[in-house]
Amino acid sequence: MISQLLFLLLLSTGIFFFARRIGVIRRNIKSGRAWDGSDRTSERWATMARVALGQGKMTTRPVAG
């Protein structure tokens, strides 16, 4: 019986701290300024594709070192 109560206490404490951390992260994200992403979509997609495939620095720095 005591082990079940201890487990319930630890579980609820963990859920509380997890929810609080999620709230902090959510508040920080919402505090940013609004962004209109409707301009230069093709340029942004090309940059994202280059970075995702690992070729982002290859065109700006072709020789390592």
JSON list of C-alpha atoms in Angstrom, two decimals:
[
{"chain": "A", "resi": 1, "resn": "MET", "atom": "CA", "xyz": [0.00, 0.00, 0.00]},
{"chain": "A", "resi": 2, "resn": "ILE", "atom": "CA", "xyz": [2.76, 2.46, 0.91]},
{"chain": "A", "resi": 3, "resn": "SER", "atom": "CA", "xyz": [4.66, 1.65, -2.28]},
{"chain": "A", "resi": 4, "resn": "GLN", "atom": "CA", "xyz": [1.60, 2.47, -4.39]},
{"chain": "A", "resi": 5, "resn": "LEU", "atom": "CA", "xyz": [1.16, 5.81, -2.66]},
{"chain": "A", "resi": 6, "resn": "LEU", "atom": "CA", "xyz": [4.85, 6.59, -3.06]},
{"chain": "A", "resi": 7, "resn": "PHE", "atom": "CA", "xyz": [4.64, 5.70, -6.75]},
{"chain": "A", "resi": 8, "resn": "LEU", "atom": "CA", "xyz": [1.56, 7.88, -7.20]},
{"chain": "A", "resi": 9, "resn": "LEU", "atom": "CA", "xyz": [3.30, 10.78, -5.45]},
{"chain": "A", "resi": 10, "resn": "LEU", "atom": "CA", "xyz": [6.43, 10.46, -7.59]},
{"chain": "A", "resi": 11, "resn": "LEU", "atom": "CA", "xyz": [4.41, 10.07, -10.79]},
{"chain": "A", "resi": 12, "resn": "SER", "atom": "CA", "xyz": [2.27, 13.13, -10.10]},
{"chain": "A", "resi": 13, "resn": "THR", "atom": "CA", "xyz": [5.36, 15.16, -9.16]},
{"chain": "A", "resi": 14, "resn": "GLY", "atom": "CA", "xyz": [7.04, 14.16, -12.42]},
{"chain": "A", "resi": 15, "resn": "ILE", "atom": "CA", "xyz": [3.95, 15.02, -14.45]},
{"chain": "A", "resi": 16, "resn": "PHE", "atom": "CA", "xyz": [3.72, 18.38, -12.69]},
{"chain": "A", "resi": 17, "resn": "PHE", "atom": "CA", "xyz": [7.33, 19.33, -13.48]},
{"chain": "A", "resi": 18, "resn": "PHE", "atom": "CA", "xyz": [6.99, 18.07, -17.06]},
{"chain": "A", "resi": 19, "resn": "ALA", "atom": "CA", "xyz": [3.82, 20.13, -17.64]},
{"chain": "A", "resi": 20, "resn": "ARG", "atom": "CA", "xyz": [5.46, 23.18, -16.09]},
{"chain": "A", "resi": 21, "resn": "ARG", "atom": "CA", "xyz": [8.49, 22.86, -18.39]},
{"chain": "A", "resi": 22, "resn": "ILE", "atom": "CA", "xyz": [6.20, 22.47, -21.42]},
{"chain": "A", "resi": 23, "resn": "GLY", "atom": "CA", "xyz": [4.43, 25.67, -20.34]},
{"chain": "A", "resi": 24, "resn": "VAL", "atom": "CA", "xyz": [7.75, 27.54, -20.12]},
{"chain": "A", "resi": 25, "resn": "ILE", "atom": "CA", "xyz": [8.79, 26.34, -23.58]},
{"chain": "A", "resi": 26, "resn": "ARG", "atom": "CA", "xyz": [5.38, 27.24, -25.02]},
{"chain": "A", "resi": 27, "resn": "ARG", "atom": "CA", "xyz": [5.51, 30.71, -23.47]},
{"chain": "A", "resi": 28, "resn": "ASN", "atom": "CA", "xyz": [9.00, 31.31, -24.87]},
{"chain": "A", "resi": 29, "resn": "ILE", "atom": "CA", "xyz": [7.93, 30.24, -28.35]},
{"chain": "A", "resi": 30, "resn": "LYS", "atom": "CA", "xyz": [4.84, 32.47, -28.26]},
{"chain": "A", "resi": 31, "resn": "SER", "atom": "CA", "xyz": [6.86, 35.47, -27.08]},
{"chain": "A", "resi": 32, "resn": "GLY", "atom": "CA", "xyz": [8.67, 35.68, -30.42]},
{"chain": "A", "resi": 33, "resn": "ARG", "atom": "CA", "xyz": [7.59, 38.12, -33.05]},
{"chain": "A", "resi": 34, "resn": "ALA", "atom": "CA", "xyz": [5.16, 37.22, -35.80]},
{"chain": "A", "resi": 35, "resn": "TRP", "atom": "CA", "xyz": [6.68, 36.04, -39.05]},
{"chain": "A", "resi": 36, "resn": "ASP", "atom": "CA", "xyz": [5.20, 36.22, -42.52]},
{"chain": "A", "resi": 37, "resn": "GLY", "atom": "CA", "xyz": [6.68, 33.37, -44.52]},
{"chain": "A", "resi": 38, "resn": "SER", "atom": "CA", "xyz": [4.94, 34.11, -47.80]},
{"chain": "A", "resi": 39, "resn": "ASP", "atom": "CA", "xyz": [7.85, 35.84, -49.55]},
{"chain": "A", "resi": 40, "resn": "ARG", "atom": "CA", "xyz": [10.74, 34.10, -51.39]},
{"chain": "A", "resi": 41, "resn": "THR", "atom": "CA", "xyz": [9.34, 30.62, -50.85]},
{"chain": "A", "resi": 42, "resn": "SER", "atom": "CA", "xyz": [11.43, 29.00, -53.57]},
{"chain": "A", "resi": 43, "resn": "GLU", "atom": "CA", "xyz": [14.66, 30.45, -52.14]},
{"chain": "A", "resi": 44, "resn": "ARG", "atom": "CA", "xyz": [13.79, 29.21, -48.65]},
{"chain": "A", "resi": 45, "resn": "TRP", "atom": "CA", "xyz": [12.91, 25.73, -49.92]},
{"chain": "A", "resi": 46, "resn": "ALA", "atom": "CA", "xyz": [16.19, 25.54, -51.83]},
{"chain": "A", "resi": 47, "resn": "THR", "atom": "CA", "xyz": [18.17, 26.56, -48.75]},
{"chain": "A", "resi": 48, "resn": "MET", "atom": "CA", "xyz": [16.31, 24.07, -46.59]},
{"chain": "A", "resi": 49, "resn": "ALA", "atom": "CA", "xyz": [16.93, 21.27, -49.08]},
{"chain": "A", "resi": 50, "resn": "ARG", "atom": "CA", "xyz": [20.66, 22.06, -49.26]},
{"chain": "A", "resi": 51, "resn": "VAL", "atom": "CA", "xyz": [21.00, 22.12, -45.48]},
{"chain": "A", "resi": 52, "resn": "ALA", "atom": "CA", "xyz": [18.91, 18.95, -45.07]},
{"chain": "A", "resi": 53, "resn": "LEU", "atom": "CA", "xyz": [21.08, 17.07, -47.53]},
{"chain": "A", "resi": 54, "resn": "GLY", "atom": "CA", "xyz": [24.29, 18.31, -45.92]},
{"chain": "A", "resi": 55, "resn": "GLN", "atom": "CA", "xyz": [25.41, 20.46, -48.81]},
{"chain": "A", "resi": 56, "resn": "GLY", "atom": "CA", "xyz": [24.85, 23.87, -47.20]},
{"chain": "A", "resi": 57, "resn": "LYS", "atom": "CA", "xyz": [28.50, 24.62, -46.49]},
{"chain": "A", "resi": 58, "resn": "MET", "atom": "CA", "xyz": [29.80, 22.75, -49.53]},
{"chain": "A", "resi": 59, "resn": "THR", "atom": "CA", "xyz": [28.95, 25.62, -51.87]},
{"chain": "A", "resi": 60, "resn": "THR", "atom": "CA", "xyz": [30.23, 28.38, -49.58]},
{"chain": "A", "resi": 61, "resn": "ARG", "atom": "CA", "xyz": [33.39, 26.55, -48.42]},
{"chain": "A", "resi": 62, "resn": "PRO", "atom": "CA", "xyz": [34.34, 23.97, -51.05]},
{"chain": "A", "resi": 63, "resn": "VAL", "atom": "CA", "xyz": [37.75, 23.19, -49.48]},
{"chain": "A", "resi": 64, "resn": "ALA", "atom": "CA", "xyz": [37.87, 22.11, -45.85]},
{"chain": "A", "resi": 65, "resn": "GLY", "atom": "CA", "xyz": [40.68, 23.24, -43.64]}
]
